[in-house]
C-alpha positions as a Markdown table, in Angstrom:
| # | Residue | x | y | z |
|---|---|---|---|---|
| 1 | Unk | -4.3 | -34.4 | 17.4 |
| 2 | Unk | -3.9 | -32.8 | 13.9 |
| 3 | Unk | -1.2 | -30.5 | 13.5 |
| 4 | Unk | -0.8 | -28.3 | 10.8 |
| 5 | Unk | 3.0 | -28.3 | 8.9 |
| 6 | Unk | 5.2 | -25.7 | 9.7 |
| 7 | Unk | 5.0 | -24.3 | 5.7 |
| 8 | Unk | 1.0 | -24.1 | 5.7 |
| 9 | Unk | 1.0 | -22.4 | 9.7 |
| 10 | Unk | 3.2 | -20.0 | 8.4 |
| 11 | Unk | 1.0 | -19.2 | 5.1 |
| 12 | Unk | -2.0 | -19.4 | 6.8 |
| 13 | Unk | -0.8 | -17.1 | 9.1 |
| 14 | Unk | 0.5 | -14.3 | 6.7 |
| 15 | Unk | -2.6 | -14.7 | 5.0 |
| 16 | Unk | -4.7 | -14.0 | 8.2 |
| 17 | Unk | -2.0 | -11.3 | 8.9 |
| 18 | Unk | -2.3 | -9.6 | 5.6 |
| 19 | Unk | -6.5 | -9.9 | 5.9 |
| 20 | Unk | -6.4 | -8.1 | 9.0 |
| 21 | Unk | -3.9 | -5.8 | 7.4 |
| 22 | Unk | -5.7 | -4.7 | 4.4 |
| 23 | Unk | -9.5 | -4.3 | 6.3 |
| 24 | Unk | -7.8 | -2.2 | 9.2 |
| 25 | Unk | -6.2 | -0.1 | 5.9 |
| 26 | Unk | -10.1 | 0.0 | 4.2 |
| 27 | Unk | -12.0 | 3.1 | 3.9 |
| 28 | Unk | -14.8 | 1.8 | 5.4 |
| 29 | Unk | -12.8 | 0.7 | 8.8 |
| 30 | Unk | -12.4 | 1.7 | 12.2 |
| 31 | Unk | -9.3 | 0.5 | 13.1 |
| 32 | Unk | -6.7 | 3.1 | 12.9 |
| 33 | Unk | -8.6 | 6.2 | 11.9 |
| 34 | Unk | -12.3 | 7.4 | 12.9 |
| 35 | Unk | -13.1 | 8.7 | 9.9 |
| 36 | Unk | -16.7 | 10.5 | 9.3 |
| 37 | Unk | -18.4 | 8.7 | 6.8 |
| 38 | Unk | -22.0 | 10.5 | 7.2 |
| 39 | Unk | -24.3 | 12.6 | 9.2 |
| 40 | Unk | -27.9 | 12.8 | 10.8 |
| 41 | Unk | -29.7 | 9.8 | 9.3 |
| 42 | Unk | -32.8 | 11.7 | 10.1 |
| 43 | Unk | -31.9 | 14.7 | 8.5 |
| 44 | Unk | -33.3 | 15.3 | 5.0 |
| 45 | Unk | -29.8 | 16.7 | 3.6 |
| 46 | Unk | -27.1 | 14.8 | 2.0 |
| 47 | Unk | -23.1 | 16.1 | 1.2 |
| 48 | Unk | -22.0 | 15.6 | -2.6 |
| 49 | Unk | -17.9 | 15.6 | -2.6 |
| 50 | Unk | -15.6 | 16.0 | -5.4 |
| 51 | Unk | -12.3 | 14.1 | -5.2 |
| 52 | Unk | -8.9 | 15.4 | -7.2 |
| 53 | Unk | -9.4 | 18.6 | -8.7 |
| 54 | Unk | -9.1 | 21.5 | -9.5 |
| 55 | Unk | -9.5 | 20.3 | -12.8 |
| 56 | Unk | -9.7 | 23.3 | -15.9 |
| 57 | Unk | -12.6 | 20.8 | -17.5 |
| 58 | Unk | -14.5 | 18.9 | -14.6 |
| 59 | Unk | -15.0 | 21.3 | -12.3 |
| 60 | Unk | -16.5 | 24.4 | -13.8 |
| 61 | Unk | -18.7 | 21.5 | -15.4 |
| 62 | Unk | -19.4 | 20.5 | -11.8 |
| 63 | Unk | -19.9 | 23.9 | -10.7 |
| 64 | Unk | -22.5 | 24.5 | -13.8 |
| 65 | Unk | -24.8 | 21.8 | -12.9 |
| 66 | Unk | -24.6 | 22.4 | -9.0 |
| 67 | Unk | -25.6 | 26.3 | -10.1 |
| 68 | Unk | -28.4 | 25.1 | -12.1 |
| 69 | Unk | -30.2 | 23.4 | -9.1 |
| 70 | Unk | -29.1 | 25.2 | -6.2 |
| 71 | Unk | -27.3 | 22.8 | -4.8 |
| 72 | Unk | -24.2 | 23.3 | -2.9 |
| 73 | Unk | -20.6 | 20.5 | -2.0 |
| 74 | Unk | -17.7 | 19.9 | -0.9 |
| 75 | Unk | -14.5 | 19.7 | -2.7 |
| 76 | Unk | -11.7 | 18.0 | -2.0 |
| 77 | Unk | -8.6 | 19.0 | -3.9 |
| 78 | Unk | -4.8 | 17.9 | -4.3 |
| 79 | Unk | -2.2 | 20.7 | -3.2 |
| 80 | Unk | -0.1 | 20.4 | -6.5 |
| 81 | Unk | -3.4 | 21.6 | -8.4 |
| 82 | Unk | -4.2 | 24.0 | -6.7 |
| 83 | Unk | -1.6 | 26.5 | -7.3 |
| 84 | Unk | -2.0 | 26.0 | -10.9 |
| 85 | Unk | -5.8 | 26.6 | -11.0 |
| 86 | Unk | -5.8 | 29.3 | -7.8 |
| 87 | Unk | -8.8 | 31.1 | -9.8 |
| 88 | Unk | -10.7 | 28.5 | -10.3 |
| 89 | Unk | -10.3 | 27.7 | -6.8 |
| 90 | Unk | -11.8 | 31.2 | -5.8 |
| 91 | Unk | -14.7 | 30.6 | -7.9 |
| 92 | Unk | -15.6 | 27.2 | -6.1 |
| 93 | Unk | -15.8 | 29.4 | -3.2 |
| 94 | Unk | -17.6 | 32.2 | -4.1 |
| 95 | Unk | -20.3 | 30.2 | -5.6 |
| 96 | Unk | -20.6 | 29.1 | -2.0 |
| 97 | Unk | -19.3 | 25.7 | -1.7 |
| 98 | Unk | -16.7 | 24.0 | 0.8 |
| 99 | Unk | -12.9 | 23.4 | 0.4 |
| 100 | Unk | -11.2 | 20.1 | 2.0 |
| 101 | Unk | -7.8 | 19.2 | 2.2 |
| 102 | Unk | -7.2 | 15.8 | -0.5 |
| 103 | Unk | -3.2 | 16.0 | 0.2 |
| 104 | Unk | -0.4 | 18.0 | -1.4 |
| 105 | Unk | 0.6 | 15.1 | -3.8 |
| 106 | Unk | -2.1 | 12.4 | -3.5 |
| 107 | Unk | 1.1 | 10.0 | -4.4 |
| 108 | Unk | -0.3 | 6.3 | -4.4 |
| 109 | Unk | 2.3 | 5.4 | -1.5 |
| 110 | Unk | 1.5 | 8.3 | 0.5 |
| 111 | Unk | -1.0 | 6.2 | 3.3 |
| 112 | Unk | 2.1 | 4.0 | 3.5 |
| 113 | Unk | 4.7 | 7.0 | 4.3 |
| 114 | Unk | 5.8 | 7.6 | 7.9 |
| 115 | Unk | 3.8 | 10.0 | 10.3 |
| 116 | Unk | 5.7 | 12.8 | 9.3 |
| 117 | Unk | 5.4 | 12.7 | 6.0 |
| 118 | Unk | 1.8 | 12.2 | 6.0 |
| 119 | Unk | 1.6 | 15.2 | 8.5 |
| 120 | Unk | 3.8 | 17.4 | 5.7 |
| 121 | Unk | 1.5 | 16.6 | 3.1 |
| 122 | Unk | -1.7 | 17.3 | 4.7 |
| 123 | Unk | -0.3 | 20.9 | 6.1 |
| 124 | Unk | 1.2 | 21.3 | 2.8 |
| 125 | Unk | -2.1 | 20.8 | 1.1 |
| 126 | Unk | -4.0 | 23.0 | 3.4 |
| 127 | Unk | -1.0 | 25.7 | 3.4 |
| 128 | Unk | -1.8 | 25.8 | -0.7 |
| 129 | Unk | -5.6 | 26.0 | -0.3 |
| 130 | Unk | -5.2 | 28.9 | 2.1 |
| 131 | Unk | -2.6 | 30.9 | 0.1 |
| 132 | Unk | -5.3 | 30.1 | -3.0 |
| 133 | Unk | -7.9 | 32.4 | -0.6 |
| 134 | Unk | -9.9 | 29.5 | 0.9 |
| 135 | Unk | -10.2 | 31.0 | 4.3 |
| 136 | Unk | -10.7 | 28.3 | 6.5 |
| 137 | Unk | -9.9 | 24.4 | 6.2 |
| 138 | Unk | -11.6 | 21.8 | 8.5 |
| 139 | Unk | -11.3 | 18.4 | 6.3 |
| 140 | Unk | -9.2 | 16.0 | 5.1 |
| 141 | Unk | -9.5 | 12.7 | 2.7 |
| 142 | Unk | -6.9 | 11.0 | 2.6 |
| 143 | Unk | -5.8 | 9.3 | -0.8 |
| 144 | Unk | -7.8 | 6.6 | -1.9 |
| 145 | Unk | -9.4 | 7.1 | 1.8 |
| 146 | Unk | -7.0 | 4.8 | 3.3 |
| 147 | Unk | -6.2 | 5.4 | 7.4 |
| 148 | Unk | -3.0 | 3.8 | 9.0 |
| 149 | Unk | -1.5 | 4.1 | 12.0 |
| 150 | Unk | 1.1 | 6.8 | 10.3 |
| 151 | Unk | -2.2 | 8.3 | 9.3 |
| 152 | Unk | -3.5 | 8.2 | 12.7 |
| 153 | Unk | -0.8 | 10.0 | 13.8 |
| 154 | Unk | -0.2 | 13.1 | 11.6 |
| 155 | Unk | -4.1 | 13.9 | 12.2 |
| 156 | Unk | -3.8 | 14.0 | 15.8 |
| 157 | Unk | -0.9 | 16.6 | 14.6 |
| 158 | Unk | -3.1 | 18.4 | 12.9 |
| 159 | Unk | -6.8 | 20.9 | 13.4 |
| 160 | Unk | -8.2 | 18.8 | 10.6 |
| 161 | Unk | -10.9 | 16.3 | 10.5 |
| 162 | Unk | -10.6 | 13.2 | 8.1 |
| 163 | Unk | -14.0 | 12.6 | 6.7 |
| 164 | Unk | -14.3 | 9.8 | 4.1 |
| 165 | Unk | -18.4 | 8.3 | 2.7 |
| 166 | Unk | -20.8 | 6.1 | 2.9 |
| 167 | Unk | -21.5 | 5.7 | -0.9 |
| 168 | Unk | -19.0 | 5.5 | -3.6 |
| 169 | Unk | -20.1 | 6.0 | -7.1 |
| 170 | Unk | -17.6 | 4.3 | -8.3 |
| 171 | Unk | -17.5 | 7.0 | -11.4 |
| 172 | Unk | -13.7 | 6.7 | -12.7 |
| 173 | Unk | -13.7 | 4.5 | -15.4 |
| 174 | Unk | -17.2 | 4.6 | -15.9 |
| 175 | Unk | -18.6 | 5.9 | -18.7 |
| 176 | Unk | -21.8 | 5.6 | -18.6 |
| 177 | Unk | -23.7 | 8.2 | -17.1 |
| 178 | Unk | -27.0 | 6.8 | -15.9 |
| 179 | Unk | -25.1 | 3.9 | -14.1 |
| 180 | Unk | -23.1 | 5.9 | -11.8 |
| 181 | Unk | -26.6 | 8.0 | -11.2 |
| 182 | Unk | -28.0 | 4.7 | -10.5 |
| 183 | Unk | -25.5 | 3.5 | -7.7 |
| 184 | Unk | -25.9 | 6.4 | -5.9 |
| 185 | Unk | -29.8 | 7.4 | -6.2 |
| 186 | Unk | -30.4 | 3.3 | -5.5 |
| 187 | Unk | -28.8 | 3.5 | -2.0 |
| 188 | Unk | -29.2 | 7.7 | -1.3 |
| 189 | Unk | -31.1 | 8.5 | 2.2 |
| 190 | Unk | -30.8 | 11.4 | 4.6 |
| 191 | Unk | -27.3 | 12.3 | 6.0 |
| 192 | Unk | -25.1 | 10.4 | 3.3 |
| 193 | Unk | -21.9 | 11.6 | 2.0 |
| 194 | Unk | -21.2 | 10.5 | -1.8 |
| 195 | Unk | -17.9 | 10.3 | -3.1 |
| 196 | Unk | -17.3 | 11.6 | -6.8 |
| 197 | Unk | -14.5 | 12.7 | -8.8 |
| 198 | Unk | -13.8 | 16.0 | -10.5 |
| 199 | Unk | -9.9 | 15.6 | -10.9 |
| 200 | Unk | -8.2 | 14.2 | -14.2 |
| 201 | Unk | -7.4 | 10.4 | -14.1 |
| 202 | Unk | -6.1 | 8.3 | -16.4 |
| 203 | Unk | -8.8 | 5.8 | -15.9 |
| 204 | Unk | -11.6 | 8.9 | -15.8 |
| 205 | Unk | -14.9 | 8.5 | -16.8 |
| 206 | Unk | -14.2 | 11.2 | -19.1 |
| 207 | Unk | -15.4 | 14.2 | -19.0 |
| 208 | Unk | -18.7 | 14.3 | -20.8 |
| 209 | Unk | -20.1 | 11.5 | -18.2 |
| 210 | Unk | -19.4 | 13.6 | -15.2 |
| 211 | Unk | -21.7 | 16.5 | -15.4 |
| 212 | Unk | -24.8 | 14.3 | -17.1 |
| 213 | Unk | -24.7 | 11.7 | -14.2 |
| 214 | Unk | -24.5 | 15.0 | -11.3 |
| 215 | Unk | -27.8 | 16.3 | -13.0 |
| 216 | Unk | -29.2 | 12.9 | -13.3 |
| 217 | Unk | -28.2 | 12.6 | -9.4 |
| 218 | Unk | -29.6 | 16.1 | -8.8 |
| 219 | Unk | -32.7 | 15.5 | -10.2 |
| 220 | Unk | -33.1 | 12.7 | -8.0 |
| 221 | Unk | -32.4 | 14.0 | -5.2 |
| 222 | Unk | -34.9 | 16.7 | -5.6 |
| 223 | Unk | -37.6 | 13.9 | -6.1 |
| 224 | Unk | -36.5 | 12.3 | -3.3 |
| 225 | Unk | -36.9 | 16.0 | -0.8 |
| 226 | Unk | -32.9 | 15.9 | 0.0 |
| 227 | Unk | -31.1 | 18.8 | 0.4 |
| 228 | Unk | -27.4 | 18.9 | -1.2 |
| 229 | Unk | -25.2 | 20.9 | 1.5 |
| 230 | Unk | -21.8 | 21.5 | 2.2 |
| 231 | Unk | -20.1 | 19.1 | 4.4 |
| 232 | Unk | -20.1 | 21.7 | 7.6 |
| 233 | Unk | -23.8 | 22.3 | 6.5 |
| 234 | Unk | -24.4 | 17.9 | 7.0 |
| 235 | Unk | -22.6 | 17.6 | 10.2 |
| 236 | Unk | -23.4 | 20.6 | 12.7 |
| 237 | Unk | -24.2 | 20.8 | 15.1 |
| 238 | Unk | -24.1 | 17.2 | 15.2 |
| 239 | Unk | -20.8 | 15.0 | 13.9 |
| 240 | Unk | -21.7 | 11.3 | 12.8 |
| 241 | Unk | -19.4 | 8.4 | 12.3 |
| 242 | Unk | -22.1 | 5.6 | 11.4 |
């Protein structure tokens, strides 16, 4: 028969090995983590999140454009910021929106870390949200939403959920506001979760794009009878993974 050579067995394998690797690491996988990714696909309410703030620009630009229509999120935000923007913080909450747990650090090699670690960082970050006056934390993202086994885990560890979406508007280092709306209104149906960003990033969409393509979003929504809600709001009394 026809054997492969030693060299090209042992590439082909480390390539299969390392394509197994990086989908089990994906957001959208299974494989180590069960993340939530959305709710009810019969319900007529969606769940808008906001990744990396606080942010002294973004989010108050967020928070505008949510106030204008009603509508009500979920924001995820990064330990570190939080202590430096505690009032602003308070404000997302009083205007009645939901506070998830995005890490202390968000440090790019923090899904790589051991269990531990990644245990630390997610009590750290909720420990900062809380002493900020959030009064109660049920999420967690984790950075870049990547799940490993270290991942797994620190959240078995921990009270927290990990939630991660089911569209992406792929908004950083786009600046053009009517195409991110366009990404997310073109796929949008009941009991989505949409990932945005309201946190500083050197690769940002800058911060005139973010509060034109929410309203643009908003707008559609309306048109389309969905209901922006807070993440808790989405998923009880029911919790979805599909």
């Amino acid at each position: 028969g026809f054997g492969l050579g030693p060299t090209i067995g042992a590439t082909i394998g480390g390539l299969a090995t390392a394509l197994l690797f990086g989908t089990a690491l994906s957001p959208s996988s299974d494989f180590y983590v069960r993340p939530i990714r959305r709710g009810d696909r019969n319900s007529r309410r969606v769940a808008l999140t906001f990744d990396d703030g606080p942010d002294p620009i973004r989010t108050p630009q967020v928070l505008e454009a949510l106030a204008e229509s009603g509508a009500r999120a979920t924001f995820f935000m990064i330990g570190r910021r939080v202590a430096e923007h505690a009032s602003l913080v308070r404000r997302v909450i009083d205007e009645g929106h939901e506070v998830g747990d995005h890490s202390f650090s968000h440090a790019r090699t923090l899904p790589f870390g051991t269990w531990d670690r990644q245990l630390r960082e997610i009590e750290d970050g909720r420990r900062a949200l809380l002493g900020a006056g959030v009064p109660f934390v049920r999420w967690f993202r984790p950075p870049m939403g990547l799940a490993t086994p270290a991942l797994a885990m620190a959240l078995e560890r921990s009270t927290l959920r990990a939630v991660n979406w089911s569209i992406h508007s792929r908004d950083l280092g786009d600046p053009h506001a009517e195409r991110i709306a366009s990404r997310v209104l073109g796929r949008i149906g009941g009991g989505d979760i949409v990932l945005l960003h309201d946190g500083s990033d050197r690769h940002g969409s800058g911060p005139e794009a973010l509060p034109a393509a929410l309203r643009r979003i908003l707008t559609g929504l309306r048109d389309r009878g969905l209901e922006p809600v807070t993440l808790s709001s989405l998923l009880s009394p029911t919790e979805s993974t599909r």
